Amino acid sequence: MRRWESDDEMLELVWLAVRDSASLFILGWLGWRLLERWRVPAASFLGGLCIVGLVQVLGFEFTNVPTVVKLVLQIILGTFIGLRFSRETWLQMKEMAWPVLLVSGWMLASCFVVGLVFFRLTAVTPITAILGAAPAGLAEMTMLALSMDADAVVVIILQLM
């Protein structure tokens, strides 16, 4: 456990963490509202991405956001995905076992082939290429990219395309 020189140093770090986290939330909310007004698809996701990216390009950095924020967001996303399952979902999956296996196998094979081609043609890491080529949800692939230290921005752009 880290020891601080003084209580003032600890309070300063806590203040910076709160300030950066609140700033990100407010910027994301403003971006969502702006893109929603312009009727952009996936405005809630893209709004935060665009406005925070723009602010960082302009020179502002959010270096004091606690790592626990990413963990909390992953837990929330996992919970929402879990809420989609029900007893009927399991029964439907049992009925469609062979078509699901066939389609899943085809999608995985195509994902790895497209990811390999993208990896060979660009300077991205293999995991970034595979996650970018995977046929999945934008939020899910973004969180997976963040947790696997892949280039989340590249994955988002590829998923949007």
PDB file of C-alpha atoms in Angstrom:
ATOM      1  CA  MET A   1       0.000   0.000   0.000  1.00  0.00           C
ATOM      2  CA  ARG A   2       1.337   3.411  -0.930  1.00  0.00           C
ATOM      3  CA  ARG A   3       2.087   5.960   1.759  1.00  0.00           C
ATOM      4  CA  TRP A   4       1.521   9.616   0.985  1.00  0.00           C
ATOM      5  CA  GLU A   5       3.816  12.352   2.176  1.00  0.00           C
ATOM      6  CA  SER A   6       0.876  14.177   3.673  1.00  0.00           C
ATOM      7  CA  ASP A   7      -2.868  14.243   3.857  1.00  0.00           C
ATOM      8  CA  ASP A   8      -2.781  17.140   1.401  1.00  0.00           C
ATOM      9  CA  GLU A   9      -1.173  14.930  -1.248  1.00  0.00           C
ATOM     10  CA  MET A  10      -3.833  12.256  -0.752  1.00  0.00           C
ATOM     11  CA  LEU A  11      -6.636  14.815  -0.930  1.00  0.00           C
ATOM     12  CA  GLU A  12      -5.103  16.263  -4.099  1.00  0.00           C
ATOM     13  CA  LEU A  13      -5.072  12.835  -5.777  1.00  0.00           C
ATOM     14  CA  VAL A  14      -8.664  12.135  -4.733  1.00  0.00           C
ATOM     15  CA  TRP A  15      -9.756  15.541  -6.035  1.00  0.00           C
ATOM     16  CA  LEU A  16      -8.004  14.918  -9.398  1.00  0.00           C
ATOM     17  CA  ALA A  17      -9.647  11.500  -9.718  1.00  0.00           C
ATOM     18  CA  VAL A  18     -13.102  12.905  -8.975  1.00  0.00           C
ATOM     19  CA  ARG A  19     -12.533  15.874 -11.312  1.00  0.00           C
ATOM     20  CA  ASP A  20     -11.394  13.740 -14.250  1.00  0.00           C
ATOM     21  CA  SER A  21     -14.122  11.112 -13.744  1.00  0.00           C
ATOM     22  CA  ALA A  22     -16.847  13.756 -13.498  1.00  0.00           C
ATOM     23  CA  SER A  23     -15.452  15.600 -16.524  1.00  0.00           C
ATOM     24  CA  LEU A  24     -15.555  12.420 -18.589  1.00  0.00           C
ATOM     25  CA  PHE A  25     -19.122  11.708 -17.535  1.00  0.00           C
ATOM     26  CA  ILE A  26     -20.288  15.251 -18.326  1.00  0.00           C
ATOM     27  CA  LEU A  27     -18.492  15.292 -21.689  1.00  0.00           C
ATOM     28  CA  GLY A  28     -19.949  11.905 -22.597  1.00  0.00           C
ATOM     29  CA  TRP A  29     -23.429  13.062 -21.650  1.00  0.00           C
ATOM     30  CA  LEU A  30     -23.062  16.254 -23.721  1.00  0.00           C
ATOM     31  CA  GLY A  31     -21.784  14.266 -26.707  1.00  0.00           C
ATOM     32  CA  TRP A  32     -24.710  11.856 -26.437  1.00  0.00           C
ATOM     33  CA  ARG A  33     -27.257  14.674 -26.302  1.00  0.00           C
ATOM     34  CA  LEU A  34     -25.643  16.463 -29.263  1.00  0.00           C
ATOM     35  CA  LEU A  35     -25.510  13.394 -31.515  1.00  0.00           C
ATOM     36  CA  GLU A  36     -28.999  12.349 -30.425  1.00  0.00           C
ATOM     37  CA  ARG A  37     -30.274  15.755 -31.509  1.00  0.00           C
ATOM     38  CA  TRP A  38     -28.606  15.214 -34.909  1.00  0.00           C
ATOM     39  CA  ARG A  39     -30.208  11.725 -35.056  1.00  0.00           C
ATOM     40  CA  VAL A  40     -26.891   9.896 -35.360  1.00  0.00           C
ATOM     41  CA  PRO A  41     -27.162   6.113 -34.859  1.00  0.00           C
ATOM     42  CA  ALA A  42     -25.631   4.817 -31.612  1.00  0.00           C
ATOM     43  CA  ALA A  43     -25.531   8.404 -30.298  1.00  0.00           C
ATOM     44  CA  SER A  44     -25.083   7.350 -26.685  1.00  0.00           C
ATOM     45  CA  PHE A  45     -21.895   5.489 -27.547  1.00  0.00           C
ATOM     46  CA  LEU A  46     -20.524   7.640 -30.336  1.00  0.00           C
ATOM     47  CA  GLY A  47     -21.270  10.938 -28.597  1.00  0.00           C
ATOM     48  CA  GLY A  48     -18.975  10.205 -25.690  1.00  0.00           C
ATOM     49  CA  LEU A  49     -16.356   8.732 -27.990  1.00  0.00           C
ATOM     50  CA  CYS A  50     -16.314  11.731 -30.325  1.00  0.00           C
ATOM     51  CA  ILE A  51     -16.366  14.509 -27.765  1.00  0.00           C
ATOM     52  CA  VAL A  52     -13.813  12.950 -25.400  1.00  0.00           C
ATOM     53  CA  GLY A  53     -11.577  12.124 -28.370  1.00  0.00           C
ATOM     54  CA  LEU A  54     -11.873  15.701 -29.619  1.00  0.00           C
ATOM     55  CA  VAL A  55     -11.057  17.129 -26.185  1.00  0.00           C
ATOM     56  CA  GLN A  56      -7.974  14.910 -25.946  1.00  0.00           C
ATOM     57  CA  VAL A  57      -6.843  15.891 -29.453  1.00  0.00           C
ATOM     58  CA  LEU A  58      -7.097  19.515 -28.316  1.00  0.00           C
ATOM     59  CA  GLY A  59      -4.558  18.737 -25.586  1.00  0.00           C
ATOM     60  CA  PHE A  60      -6.562  17.908 -22.470  1.00  0.00           C
ATOM     61  CA  GLU A  61      -5.650  14.661 -20.724  1.00  0.00           C
ATOM     62  CA  PHE A  62      -7.615  12.571 -18.282  1.00  0.00           C
ATOM     63  CA  THR A  63      -4.722  10.875 -16.507  1.00  0.00           C
ATOM     64  CA  ASN A  64      -6.298  10.661 -13.074  1.00  0.00           C
ATOM     65  CA  VAL A  65      -9.291   8.430 -13.825  1.00  0.00           C
ATOM     66  CA  PRO A  66      -9.148   5.506 -11.361  1.00  0.00           C
ATOM     67  CA  THR A  67      -8.753   2.048 -12.884  1.00  0.00           C
ATOM     68  CA  VAL A  68     -11.758   0.906 -10.868  1.00  0.00           C
ATOM     69  CA  VAL A  69     -13.986   2.905 -13.256  1.00  0.00           C
ATOM     70  CA  LYS A  70     -13.188   0.473 -16.090  1.00  0.00           C
ATOM     71  CA  LEU A  71     -13.916  -2.489 -13.811  1.00  0.00           C
ATOM     72  CA  VAL A  72     -17.272  -1.014 -12.740  1.00  0.00           C
ATOM     73  CA  LEU A  73     -18.240  -0.434 -16.384  1.00  0.00           C
ATOM     74  CA  GLN A  74     -17.322  -4.031 -17.249  1.00  0.00           C
ATOM     75  CA  ILE A  75     -19.451  -5.308 -14.369  1.00  0.00           C
ATOM     76  CA  ILE A  76     -22.407  -3.190 -15.508  1.00  0.00           C
ATOM     77  CA  LEU A  77     -22.054  -4.394 -19.111  1.00  0.00           C
ATOM     78  CA  GLY A  78     -21.812  -8.020 -17.974  1.00  0.00           C
ATOM     79  CA  THR A  79     -24.916  -7.579 -15.863  1.00  0.00           C
ATOM     80  CA  PHE A  80     -26.901  -6.161 -18.776  1.00  0.00           C
ATOM     81  CA  ILE A  81     -25.811  -9.028 -21.015  1.00  0.00           C
ATOM     82  CA  GLY A  82     -26.766 -11.507 -18.291  1.00  0.00           C
ATOM     83  CA  LEU A  83     -30.225  -9.939 -18.017  1.00  0.00           C
ATOM     84  CA  ARG A  84     -30.907 -10.945 -21.625  1.00  0.00           C
ATOM     85  CA  PHE A  85     -30.836 -14.658 -20.722  1.00  0.00           C
ATOM     86  CA  SER A  86     -33.901 -16.511 -19.588  1.00  0.00           C
ATOM     87  CA  ARG A  87     -35.189 -20.060 -19.418  1.00  0.00           C
ATOM     88  CA  GLU A  88     -36.692 -19.625 -22.902  1.00  0.00           C
ATOM     89  CA  THR A  89     -33.291 -18.565 -24.240  1.00  0.00           C
ATOM     90  CA  TRP A  90     -31.769 -21.832 -23.093  1.00  0.00           C
ATOM     91  CA  LEU A  91     -34.598 -23.851 -24.643  1.00  0.00           C
ATOM     92  CA  GLN A  92     -34.251 -21.978 -27.939  1.00  0.00           C
ATOM     93  CA  MET A  93     -30.511 -22.590 -27.958  1.00  0.00           C
ATOM     94  CA  LYS A  94     -31.057 -26.330 -27.494  1.00  0.00           C
ATOM     95  CA  GLU A  95     -33.484 -26.383 -30.446  1.00  0.00           C
ATOM     96  CA  MET A  96     -31.051 -24.556 -32.711  1.00  0.00           C
ATOM     97  CA  ALA A  97     -27.859 -26.365 -31.673  1.00  0.00           C
ATOM     98  CA  TRP A  98     -26.729 -27.526 -35.140  1.00  0.00           C
ATOM     99  CA  PRO A  99     -27.493 -24.289 -37.001  1.00  0.00           C
ATOM    100  CA  VAL A 100     -25.842 -22.330 -34.170  1.00  0.00           C
ATOM    101  CA  LEU A 101     -22.708 -24.473 -34.387  1.00  0.00           C
ATOM    102  CA  LEU A 102     -22.574 -24.117 -38.169  1.00  0.00           C
ATOM    103  CA  VAL A 103     -23.053 -20.348 -38.173  1.00  0.00           C
ATOM    104  CA  SER A 104     -20.706 -19.858 -35.201  1.00  0.00           C
ATOM    105  CA  GLY A 105     -17.994 -21.928 -36.868  1.00  0.00           C
ATOM    106  CA  TRP A 106     -18.362 -19.992 -40.105  1.00  0.00           C
ATOM    107  CA  MET A 107     -18.301 -16.631 -38.307  1.00  0.00           C
ATOM    108  CA  LEU A 108     -15.257 -17.556 -36.231  1.00  0.00           C
ATOM    109  CA  ALA A 109     -13.391 -18.775 -39.302  1.00  0.00           C
ATOM    110  CA  SER A 110     -14.233 -15.639 -41.276  1.00  0.00           C
ATOM    111  CA  CYS A 111     -13.322 -13.459 -38.282  1.00  0.00           C
ATOM    112  CA  PHE A 112      -9.873 -15.008 -38.031  1.00  0.00           C
ATOM    113  CA  VAL A 113      -9.295 -14.851 -41.798  1.00  0.00           C
ATOM    114  CA  VAL A 114     -10.342 -11.181 -42.044  1.00  0.00           C
ATOM    115  CA  GLY A 115      -8.399 -10.405 -38.857  1.00  0.00           C
ATOM    116  CA  LEU A 116      -5.286 -12.059 -40.290  1.00  0.00           C
ATOM    117  CA  VAL A 117      -5.584 -10.091 -43.542  1.00  0.00           C
ATOM    118  CA  PHE A 118      -6.081  -6.851 -41.598  1.00  0.00           C
ATOM    119  CA  PHE A 119      -3.116  -7.686 -39.362  1.00  0.00           C
ATOM    120  CA  ARG A 120      -0.864  -8.335 -42.387  1.00  0.00           C
ATOM    121  CA  LEU A 121      -1.927  -5.117 -44.153  1.00  0.00           C
ATOM    122  CA  THR A 122      -1.642  -2.766 -41.160  1.00  0.00           C
ATOM    123  CA  ALA A 123       0.488  -2.154 -38.083  1.00  0.00           C
ATOM    124  CA  VAL A 124      -2.102  -3.253 -35.502  1.00  0.00           C
ATOM    125  CA  THR A 125      -1.643  -6.064 -33.019  1.00  0.00           C
ATOM    126  CA  PRO A 126      -3.210  -9.461 -33.782  1.00  0.00           C
ATOM    127  CA  ILE A 127      -5.759  -9.121 -30.974  1.00  0.00           C
ATOM    128  CA  THR A 128      -6.836  -5.689 -32.248  1.00  0.00           C
ATOM    129  CA  ALA A 129      -7.277  -7.095 -35.753  1.00  0.00           C
ATOM    130  CA  ILE A 130      -9.331 -10.068 -34.551  1.00  0.00           C
ATOM    131  CA  LEU A 131     -11.564  -7.989 -32.253  1.00  0.00           C
ATOM    132  CA  GLY A 132     -12.095  -5.441 -35.028  1.00  0.00           C
ATOM    133  CA  ALA A 133     -13.145  -8.167 -37.442  1.00  0.00           C
ATOM    134  CA  ALA A 134     -15.373 -10.034 -34.986  1.00  0.00           C
ATOM    135  CA  PRO A 135     -19.109  -9.890 -35.712  1.00  0.00           C
ATOM    136  CA  ALA A 136     -20.285  -8.698 -32.327  1.00  0.00           C
ATOM    137  CA  GLY A 137     -21.739  -5.758 -30.457  1.00  0.00           C
ATOM    138  CA  LEU A 138     -19.885  -2.474 -30.374  1.00  0.00           C
ATOM    139  CA  ALA A 139     -19.987  -2.050 -26.594  1.00  0.00           C
ATOM    140  CA  GLU A 140     -19.011  -5.645 -25.928  1.00  0.00           C
ATOM    141  CA  MET A 141     -16.042  -5.573 -28.308  1.00  0.00           C
ATOM    142  CA  THR A 142     -14.899  -2.240 -26.909  1.00  0.00           C
ATOM    143  CA  MET A 143     -14.894  -3.532 -23.333  1.00  0.00           C
ATOM    144  CA  LEU A 144     -13.131  -6.700 -24.462  1.00  0.00           C
ATOM    145  CA  ALA A 145     -10.510  -4.597 -26.269  1.00  0.00           C
ATOM    146  CA  LEU A 146      -9.973  -2.503 -23.139  1.00  0.00           C
ATOM    147  CA  SER A 147      -9.618  -5.554 -20.927  1.00  0.00           C
ATOM    148  CA  MET A 148      -7.171  -7.226 -23.349  1.00  0.00           C
ATOM    149  CA  ASP A 149      -5.048  -4.079 -23.868  1.00  0.00           C
ATOM    150  CA  ALA A 150      -5.941  -3.925 -27.555  1.00  0.00           C
ATOM    151  CA  ASP A 151      -6.289  -0.619 -29.392  1.00  0.00           C
ATOM    152  CA  ALA A 152      -9.903   0.158 -28.484  1.00  0.00           C
ATOM    153  CA  VAL A 153     -10.155   3.098 -30.891  1.00  0.00           C
ATOM    154  CA  VAL A 154      -9.238   0.892 -33.867  1.00  0.00           C
ATOM    155  CA  VAL A 155     -11.668  -1.791 -32.705  1.00  0.00           C
ATOM    156  CA  ILE A 156     -14.473   0.791 -32.391  1.00  0.00           C
ATOM    157  CA  ILE A 157     -13.831   2.195 -35.852  1.00  0.00           C
ATOM    158  CA  LEU A 158     -13.757  -1.262 -37.419  1.00  0.00           C
ATOM    159  CA  GLN A 159     -16.905  -2.313 -35.570  1.00  0.00           C
ATOM    160  CA  LEU A 160     -18.720   0.820 -36.744  1.00  0.00           C
ATOM    161  CA  MET A 161     -17.853   0.027 -40.331  1.00  0.00           C
TER     162      MET A 161
END
